[in-house]
mmCIF file of C-alpha atoms in Angstrom:
data_model
loop_
_atom_site.group_PDB
_atom_site.id
_atom_site.type_symbol
_atom_site.label_atom_id
_atom_site.label_comp_id
_atom_site.label_asym_id
_atom_site.label_seq_id
_atom_site.Cartn_x
_atom_site.Cartn_y
_atom_site.Cartn_z
ATOM 1 C CA MET A 1 67.486 91.082 90.821
ATOM 2 C CA ILE A 2 64.479 89.735 93.047
ATOM 3 C CA VAL A 3 61.428 91.267 93.896
ATOM 4 C CA VAL A 4 59.976 90.514 97.431
ATOM 5 C CA THR A 5 56.565 91.441 97.866
ATOM 6 C CA GLY A 6 55.163 91.487 101.724
ATOM 7 C CA ALA A 7 58.569 92.329 102.658
ATOM 8 C CA THR A 8 57.777 93.109 106.011
ATOM 9 C CA GLY A 9 55.662 90.692 107.235
ATOM 10 C CA ASN A 10 56.523 87.298 109.107
ATOM 11 C CA VAL A 11 57.446 85.291 105.944
ATOM 12 C CA GLY A 12 58.756 88.265 103.218
ATOM 13 C CA ARG A 13 60.953 89.769 106.312
ATOM 14 C CA PRO A 14 63.059 86.962 106.289
ATOM 15 C CA LEU A 15 63.339 85.942 103.167
ATOM 16 C CA THR A 16 64.447 89.612 101.993
ATOM 17 C CA ARG A 17 67.126 89.203 105.106
ATOM 18 C CA ALA A 18 68.181 85.939 103.602
ATOM 19 C CA LEU A 19 68.566 86.894 99.796
ATOM 20 C CA ALA A 20 70.738 90.103 100.477
ATOM 21 C CA GLU A 21 72.658 88.575 102.901
ATOM 22 C CA ALA A 22 73.728 85.899 100.260
ATOM 23 C CA GLY A 23 74.390 88.876 98.354
ATOM 24 C CA HIS A 24 71.737 88.958 95.904
ATOM 25 C CA GLN A 25 70.125 92.278 94.898
ATOM 26 C CA VAL A 26 66.715 92.668 96.296
ATOM 27 C CA THR A 27 63.849 94.847 95.925
ATOM 28 C CA ALA A 28 61.329 94.804 98.734
ATOM 29 C CA VAL A 29 58.060 95.781 98.117
ATOM 30 C CA SER A 30 55.279 96.757 100.759
ATOM 31 C CA ARG A 31 52.025 98.805 101.280
ATOM 32 C CA HIS A 32 53.806 101.390 103.345
ATOM 33 C CA ALA A 33 57.142 102.781 104.208
ATOM 34 C CA ALA A 34 59.711 100.559 106.097
ATOM 35 C CA ALA A 35 62.776 99.957 107.687
ATOM 36 C CA VAL A 36 64.971 97.189 105.133
ATOM 37 C CA PRO A 37 68.475 95.320 105.693
ATOM 38 C CA TYR A 38 71.249 97.773 104.395
ATOM 39 C CA GLY A 39 71.566 96.964 100.716
ATOM 40 C CA VAL A 40 67.877 96.411 99.856
ATOM 41 C CA ARG A 41 65.999 98.809 97.665
ATOM 42 C CA HIS A 42 62.443 99.300 98.789
ATOM 43 C CA LEU A 43 59.283 100.334 97.281
ATOM 44 C CA ALA A 44 55.734 101.308 98.371
ATOM 45 C CA ALA A 45 53.221 99.926 96.164
ATOM 46 C CA ASP A 46 49.427 98.253 96.739
ATOM 47 C CA LEU A 47 49.237 95.142 95.260
ATOM 48 C CA ALA A 48 45.349 95.729 94.542
ATOM 49 C CA ASP A 49 47.054 97.970 91.432
ATOM 50 C CA PRO A 50 49.721 95.906 89.471
ATOM 51 C CA THR A 51 51.046 98.929 87.676
ATOM 52 C CA GLY A 52 52.559 100.507 90.472
ATOM 53 C CA LEU A 53 54.774 97.361 90.896
ATOM 54 C CA GLU A 54 56.162 97.960 87.499
ATOM 55 C CA PRO A 55 59.331 100.221 88.857
ATOM 56 C CA ALA A 56 60.309 97.056 90.935
ATOM 57 C CA LEU A 57 59.439 94.766 88.220
ATOM 58 C CA THR A 58 61.750 96.489 85.778
ATOM 59 C CA GLY A 59 65.143 94.722 85.294
ATOM 60 C CA ALA A 60 64.015 91.613 87.993
ATOM 61 C CA GLU A 61 64.561 88.300 87.393
ATOM 62 C CA ALA A 62 62.831 86.550 89.880
ATOM 63 C CA LEU A 63 59.333 87.632 92.017
ATOM 64 C CA PHE A 64 58.196 86.391 95.246
ATOM 65 C CA LEU A 65 54.192 87.204 95.400
ATOM 66 C CA LEU A 66 52.701 87.323 98.534
ATOM 67 C CA LEU A 67 49.005 88.389 97.767
ATOM 68 C CA SER A 68 47.611 88.536 101.750
ATOM 69 C CA GLY A 69 44.482 90.848 101.720
ATOM 70 C CA ASN A 70 45.141 91.955 98.303
ATOM 71 C CA LEU A 71 43.735 89.025 97.268
ATOM 72 C CA HIS A 72 39.731 90.065 98.585
ATOM 73 C CA ALA A 73 40.310 93.597 97.689
ATOM 74 C CA ALA A 74 37.028 94.913 95.978
ATOM 75 C CA GLY A 75 37.895 95.328 91.989
ATOM 76 C CA SER A 76 41.531 93.763 92.410
ATOM 77 C CA ASN A 77 42.750 91.190 90.196
ATOM 78 C CA PRO A 78 46.133 89.502 91.477
ATOM 79 C CA ALA A 79 46.503 87.504 88.510
ATOM 80 C CA ASP A 80 47.385 90.772 86.465
ATOM 81 C CA ILE A 81 50.282 90.772 88.493
ATOM 82 C CA ILE A 82 51.585 87.664 86.777
ATOM 83 C CA GLY A 83 50.986 89.372 83.549
ATOM 84 C CA GLN A 84 52.671 92.772 84.736
ATOM 85 C CA ALA A 85 55.834 90.615 85.517
ATOM 86 C CA ALA A 86 56.020 88.438 82.526
ATOM 87 C CA ALA A 87 55.634 92.003 80.360
ATOM 88 C CA SER A 88 58.601 93.224 82.868
ATOM 89 C CA GLY A 89 60.899 90.331 81.810
ATOM 90 C CA VAL A 90 60.957 88.306 85.304
ATOM 91 C CA ARG A 91 62.010 84.843 84.392
ATOM 92 C CA ARG A 92 60.470 82.955 87.983
ATOM 93 C CA VAL A 93 58.062 83.531 90.073
ATOM 94 C CA VAL A 94 57.146 81.844 93.556
ATOM 95 C CA LEU A 95 53.483 82.062 94.809
ATOM 96 C CA LEU A 96 52.672 81.721 97.971
ATOM 97 C CA SER A 97 49.294 80.224 98.454
ATOM 98 C CA THR A 98 47.756 78.208 100.804
ATOM 99 C CA GLN A 99 47.136 74.574 102.223
ATOM 100 C CA GLY A 100 43.549 74.836 101.553
ATOM 101 C CA VAL A 101 43.807 75.377 97.930
ATOM 102 C CA ALA A 102 44.035 71.469 98.300
ATOM 103 C CA THR A 103 42.540 69.936 101.264
ATOM 104 C CA ARG A 104 39.124 72.566 100.982
ATOM 105 C CA PRO A 105 39.110 73.309 97.472
ATOM 106 C CA PHE A 106 35.511 75.182 97.598
ATOM 107 C CA GLY A 107 35.881 77.969 99.434
ATOM 108 C CA THR A 108 35.508 81.127 97.986
ATOM 109 C CA THR A 109 39.061 82.793 99.006
ATOM 110 C CA ARG A 110 40.628 79.322 98.083
ATOM 111 C CA ILE A 111 38.817 79.401 94.468
ATOM 112 C CA ALA A 112 40.453 82.503 93.673
ATOM 113 C CA MET A 113 43.820 81.324 95.167
ATOM 114 C CA ARG A 114 43.312 78.149 92.733
ATOM 115 C CA ALA A 115 42.589 80.725 89.815
ATOM 116 C CA VAL A 116 45.914 82.988 90.658
ATOM 117 C CA GLU A 117 47.507 79.561 90.706
ATOM 118 C CA ASP A 118 46.888 78.331 87.288
ATOM 119 C CA VAL A 119 47.213 81.837 85.747
ATOM 120 C CA LEU A 120 51.342 81.335 86.892
ATOM 121 C CA ARG A 121 51.396 77.665 85.299
ATOM 122 C CA GLU A 122 50.085 79.004 82.233
ATOM 123 C CA SER A 123 52.086 81.955 82.105
ATOM 124 C CA GLY A 124 54.600 80.760 80.446
ATOM 125 C CA LEU A 125 57.272 81.783 83.288
ATOM 126 C CA GLU A 126 59.204 79.337 85.646
ATOM 127 C CA TRP A 127 57.558 79.054 88.699
ATOM 128 C CA ALA A 128 56.735 76.691 92.291
ATOM 129 C CA VAL A 129 53.717 77.674 94.494
ATOM 130 C CA LEU A 130 54.067 77.003 98.203
ATOM 131 C CA ARG A 131 51.407 75.812 100.056
ATOM 132 C CA PRO A 132 51.780 76.243 103.843
ATOM 133 C CA GLY A 133 49.456 75.128 106.450
ATOM 134 C CA GLY A 134 48.685 77.508 109.582
ATOM 135 C CA PHE A 135 51.543 79.861 111.051
ATOM 136 C CA ALA A 136 53.327 79.628 114.316
ATOM 137 C CA SER A 137 53.134 83.528 114.211
ATOM 138 C CA ASN A 138 49.505 83.335 114.554
ATOM 139 C CA ALA A 139 50.175 82.917 118.615
ATOM 140 C CA LEU A 140 51.348 86.645 118.072
ATOM 141 C CA TRP A 141 47.745 87.246 118.072
ATOM 142 C CA TRP A 142 48.113 85.967 122.233
ATOM 143 C CA ALA A 143 50.781 88.268 122.827
ATOM 144 C CA GLU A 144 49.035 91.199 124.548
ATOM 145 C CA SER A 145 46.742 88.959 126.745
ATOM 146 C CA ILE A 146 49.825 86.920 127.954
ATOM 147 C CA ARG A 147 51.834 90.297 128.605
ATOM 148 C CA ALA A 148 49.196 91.765 131.116
ATOM 149 C CA GLN A 149 47.696 88.715 132.113
ATOM 150 C CA ARG A 150 49.686 85.919 131.461
ATOM 151 C CA VAL A 151 46.587 84.172 129.629
ATOM 152 C CA VAL A 152 46.145 82.583 126.089
ATOM 153 C CA ALA A 153 42.333 82.758 125.448
ATOM 154 C CA ALA A 154 41.447 80.688 122.246
ATOM 155 C CA PRO A 155 39.033 78.464 120.747
ATOM 156 C CA PHE A 156 39.246 74.233 120.592
ATOM 157 C CA GLY A 157 42.267 74.327 123.074
ATOM 158 C CA ASP A 158 43.079 70.300 122.350
ATOM 159 C CA VAL A 159 42.865 70.245 118.656
ATOM 160 C CA GLY A 160 45.817 70.774 117.009
ATOM 161 C CA VAL A 161 47.129 70.946 113.225
ATOM 162 C CA PRO A 162 50.911 71.088 112.178
ATOM 163 C CA ILE A 163 51.633 74.105 111.975
ATOM 164 C CA ILE A 164 54.994 75.591 110.304
ATOM 165 C CA ASP A 165 57.420 78.189 111.077
ATOM 166 C CA PRO A 166 57.701 81.382 108.697
ATOM 167 C CA ALA A 167 61.342 81.244 108.684
ATOM 168 C CA ASP A 168 61.116 77.841 107.135
ATOM 169 C CA ILE A 169 58.783 79.051 104.277
ATOM 170 C CA ALA A 170 61.231 82.036 104.359
ATOM 171 C CA GLU A 171 64.231 79.250 103.492
ATOM 172 C CA VAL A 172 61.859 77.069 101.077
ATOM 173 C CA ALA A 173 61.003 80.254 99.055
ATOM 174 C CA ALA A 174 64.724 81.352 98.701
ATOM 175 C CA ALA A 175 65.145 78.142 97.274
ATOM 176 C CA CYS A 176 62.496 78.012 95.188
ATOM 177 C CA LEU A 177 63.954 81.808 93.815
ATOM 178 C CA LEU A 178 67.261 80.523 93.250
ATOM 179 C CA GLU A 179 67.190 77.082 92.268
ATOM 180 C CA ASP A 180 66.181 75.668 88.956
ATOM 181 C CA ARG A 181 65.159 72.211 90.163
ATOM 182 C CA HIS A 182 62.228 73.513 92.001
ATOM 183 C CA ALA A 183 60.514 74.670 88.768
ATOM 184 C CA GLY A 184 57.276 73.490 88.731
ATOM 185 C CA GLY A 185 56.976 72.380 92.275
ATOM 186 C CA VAL A 186 54.292 72.398 94.374
ATOM 187 C CA TYR A 187 55.115 72.432 97.807
ATOM 188 C CA GLU A 188 52.592 71.570 100.760
ATOM 189 C CA LEU A 189 54.752 73.133 104.095
ATOM 190 C CA THR A 190 54.047 72.159 107.488
ATOM 191 C CA GLY A 191 55.541 71.645 110.772
ATOM 192 C CA PRO A 192 56.663 68.359 112.349
ATOM 193 C CA GLU A 193 54.100 67.710 114.572
ATOM 194 C CA VAL A 194 50.610 68.445 114.998
ATOM 195 C CA ILE A 195 50.067 70.737 118.149
ATOM 196 C CA THR A 196 47.093 71.998 119.956
ATOM 197 C CA PRO A 197 46.672 75.685 121.030
ATOM 198 C CA ARG A 198 47.022 74.627 124.733
ATOM 199 C CA GLN A 199 50.398 73.184 123.763
ATOM 200 C CA GLN A 200 51.310 76.234 122.109
ATOM 201 C CA ALA A 201 50.641 77.997 125.298
ATOM 202 C CA GLU A 202 52.594 75.706 127.287
ATOM 203 C CA ALA A 203 55.653 76.068 124.689
ATOM 204 C CA ILE A 204 55.251 79.633 125.273
ATOM 205 C CA ALA A 205 55.375 79.315 129.333
ATOM 206 C CA ALA A 206 58.723 77.263 128.663
ATOM 207 C CA ALA A 207 60.198 80.084 126.552
ATOM 208 C CA LEU A 208 59.496 82.685 129.331
ATOM 209 C CA GLY A 209 60.001 80.654 132.697
ATOM 210 C CA SER A 210 56.802 81.962 133.582
ATOM 211 C CA PRO A 211 53.413 80.034 133.978
ATOM 212 C CA VAL A 212 50.161 80.835 131.096
ATOM 213 C CA ARG A 213 47.105 79.876 131.379
ATOM 214 C CA PHE A 214 44.980 78.608 128.876
ATOM 215 C CA HIS A 215 41.286 80.205 128.419
ATOM 216 C CA ASP A 216 39.107 78.065 125.825
ATOM 217 C CA LEU A 217 36.822 80.320 123.995
ATOM 218 C CA THR A 218 33.486 79.148 122.428
ATOM 219 C CA ARG A 219 33.650 79.486 118.891
ATOM 220 C CA ASP A 220 31.182 82.580 118.892
ATOM 221 C CA GLU A 221 33.672 84.503 120.966
ATOM 222 C CA ALA A 222 36.567 83.402 118.870
ATOM 223 C CA LYS A 223 34.310 84.315 116.145
ATOM 224 C CA ALA A 224 33.307 87.957 117.418
ATOM 225 C CA ALA A 225 37.233 88.234 118.530
ATOM 226 C CA MET A 226 38.419 87.433 114.773
ATOM 227 C CA ALA A 227 35.886 89.341 113.013
ATOM 228 C CA ARG A 228 37.386 92.507 114.359
ATOM 229 C CA SER A 229 40.578 91.870 111.934
ATOM 230 C CA MET A 230 39.222 89.988 108.702
ATOM 231 C CA PRO A 231 35.776 89.605 106.913
ATOM 232 C CA ALA A 232 33.349 87.751 108.725
ATOM 233 C CA GLU A 233 33.394 84.902 106.333
ATOM 234 C CA LEU A 234 37.402 84.136 106.445
ATOM 235 C CA ALA A 235 36.636 84.223 110.311
ATOM 236 C CA GLU A 236 34.044 81.252 109.875
ATOM 237 C CA ASP A 237 36.303 79.257 107.419
ATOM 238 C CA THR A 238 39.106 79.825 109.683
ATOM 239 C CA LEU A 239 37.591 78.603 113.065
ATOM 240 C CA THR A 240 36.036 75.701 110.773
ATOM 241 C CA ILE A 241 39.761 74.361 109.688
ATOM 242 C CA LEU A 242 40.515 75.194 113.547
ATOM 243 C CA GLY A 243 38.217 73.089 115.234
ATOM 244 C CA SER A 244 37.692 70.431 112.649
ATOM 245 C CA PRO A 245 40.738 69.632 110.653
ATOM 246 C CA ASN A 246 40.356 66.932 108.045
ATOM 247 C CA PRO A 247 42.804 64.029 107.696
ATOM 248 C CA ALA A 248 45.002 65.913 104.823
ATOM 249 C CA GLU A 249 45.357 68.954 106.928
ATOM 250 C CA LEU A 250 46.587 66.912 110.314
ATOM 251 C CA ARG A 251 49.041 64.806 107.757
ATOM 252 C CA VAL A 252 52.777 66.268 108.223
ATOM 253 C CA SER A 253 54.502 66.913 105.244
ATOM 254 C CA PRO A 254 57.658 65.727 104.075
ATOM 255 C CA ASP A 255 58.537 68.807 101.579
ATOM 256 C CA VAL A 256 60.275 71.060 103.815
ATOM 257 C CA GLN A 257 62.855 68.294 104.449
ATOM 258 C CA ARG A 258 62.796 67.782 100.437
ATOM 259 C CA VAL A 259 63.724 70.984 99.646
ATOM 260 C CA LEU A 260 66.218 72.048 102.752
ATOM 261 C CA GLY A 261 67.437 69.193 103.653
ATOM 262 C CA ARG A 262 66.177 69.077 107.236
ATOM 263 C CA ALA A 263 63.079 68.596 109.265
ATOM 264 C CA PRO A 264 60.868 71.867 110.031
ATOM 265 C CA ARG A 265 61.525 73.667 113.001
ATOM 266 C CA PRO A 266 59.236 72.795 116.219
ATOM 267 C CA PHE A 267 56.488 75.138 117.336
ATOM 268 C CA ALA A 268 59.059 75.607 120.875
ATOM 269 C CA ASP A 269 62.018 76.973 118.258
ATOM 270 C CA TRP A 270 59.802 79.712 117.397
ATOM 271 C CA ALA A 271 58.463 80.460 120.589
ATOM 272 C CA ALA A 272 62.074 80.610 122.138
ATOM 273 C CA ARG A 273 63.119 83.196 119.058
ATOM 274 C CA ASN A 274 60.202 85.340 119.653
ATOM 275 C CA VAL A 275 59.630 85.322 123.383
ATOM 276 C CA ALA A 276 60.602 89.098 123.746
ATOM 277 C CA ALA A 277 56.792 89.855 122.180
ATOM 278 C CA PHE A 278 55.228 88.015 125.127
ATOM 279 C CA ARG A 279 57.563 89.672 127.985
#
């Protein structure tokens, strides 16, 4: 059995579906009750309390660990989940980390994530670490304004990075969960090309068949908007990366190609598949 945490998110949902369709027994874990594919067992659990995972981990062979906001929850120690997995007899853990662990290693959240990586390496379990850059699905932040006004409001309109389609992350995760050859692998996951917010808006417009206007926000305007849904420190950190990506963050990684034997999907492909969100 394979346990997928964050199973209702942009990566966990396609990963759960792919594993189930391939005939694997899957337990999908999310914080709240949710619909899952036929044949998949669901467990509602808060990863800030690793003991809540015990019913899911019992009898499991592999775990996909997506920490999300639980990494930053007051009093949480996400590394305890790895210990819980080992105690439950799990053999392999695939951790969704972040590119910033390597490209900007001194931020508070990245220091914490690197600590989780280190615990996993020293756990005695088989492991793989995925380090994606920016997600194509972050464009869903613009869905409401596109539907209502056909406008994208974002900072740094002409500064790009090679964002990754979450479906590609899910496929790489599935390979790492199922194939022995990926044990001990650390994979940096990016899209196939650097793309700016303005170019993303153009790709969404093409998928819609309707013009979409781009409005450049100031950094302060963007920070105020982001702070409504994330800690101010994380918003500031994110804006620094978006506004001034360093050479490592601009690099197109070969790792999706290495794992899957094909190039990563371009943003236009993601926009076409998700166009209903913007109609």
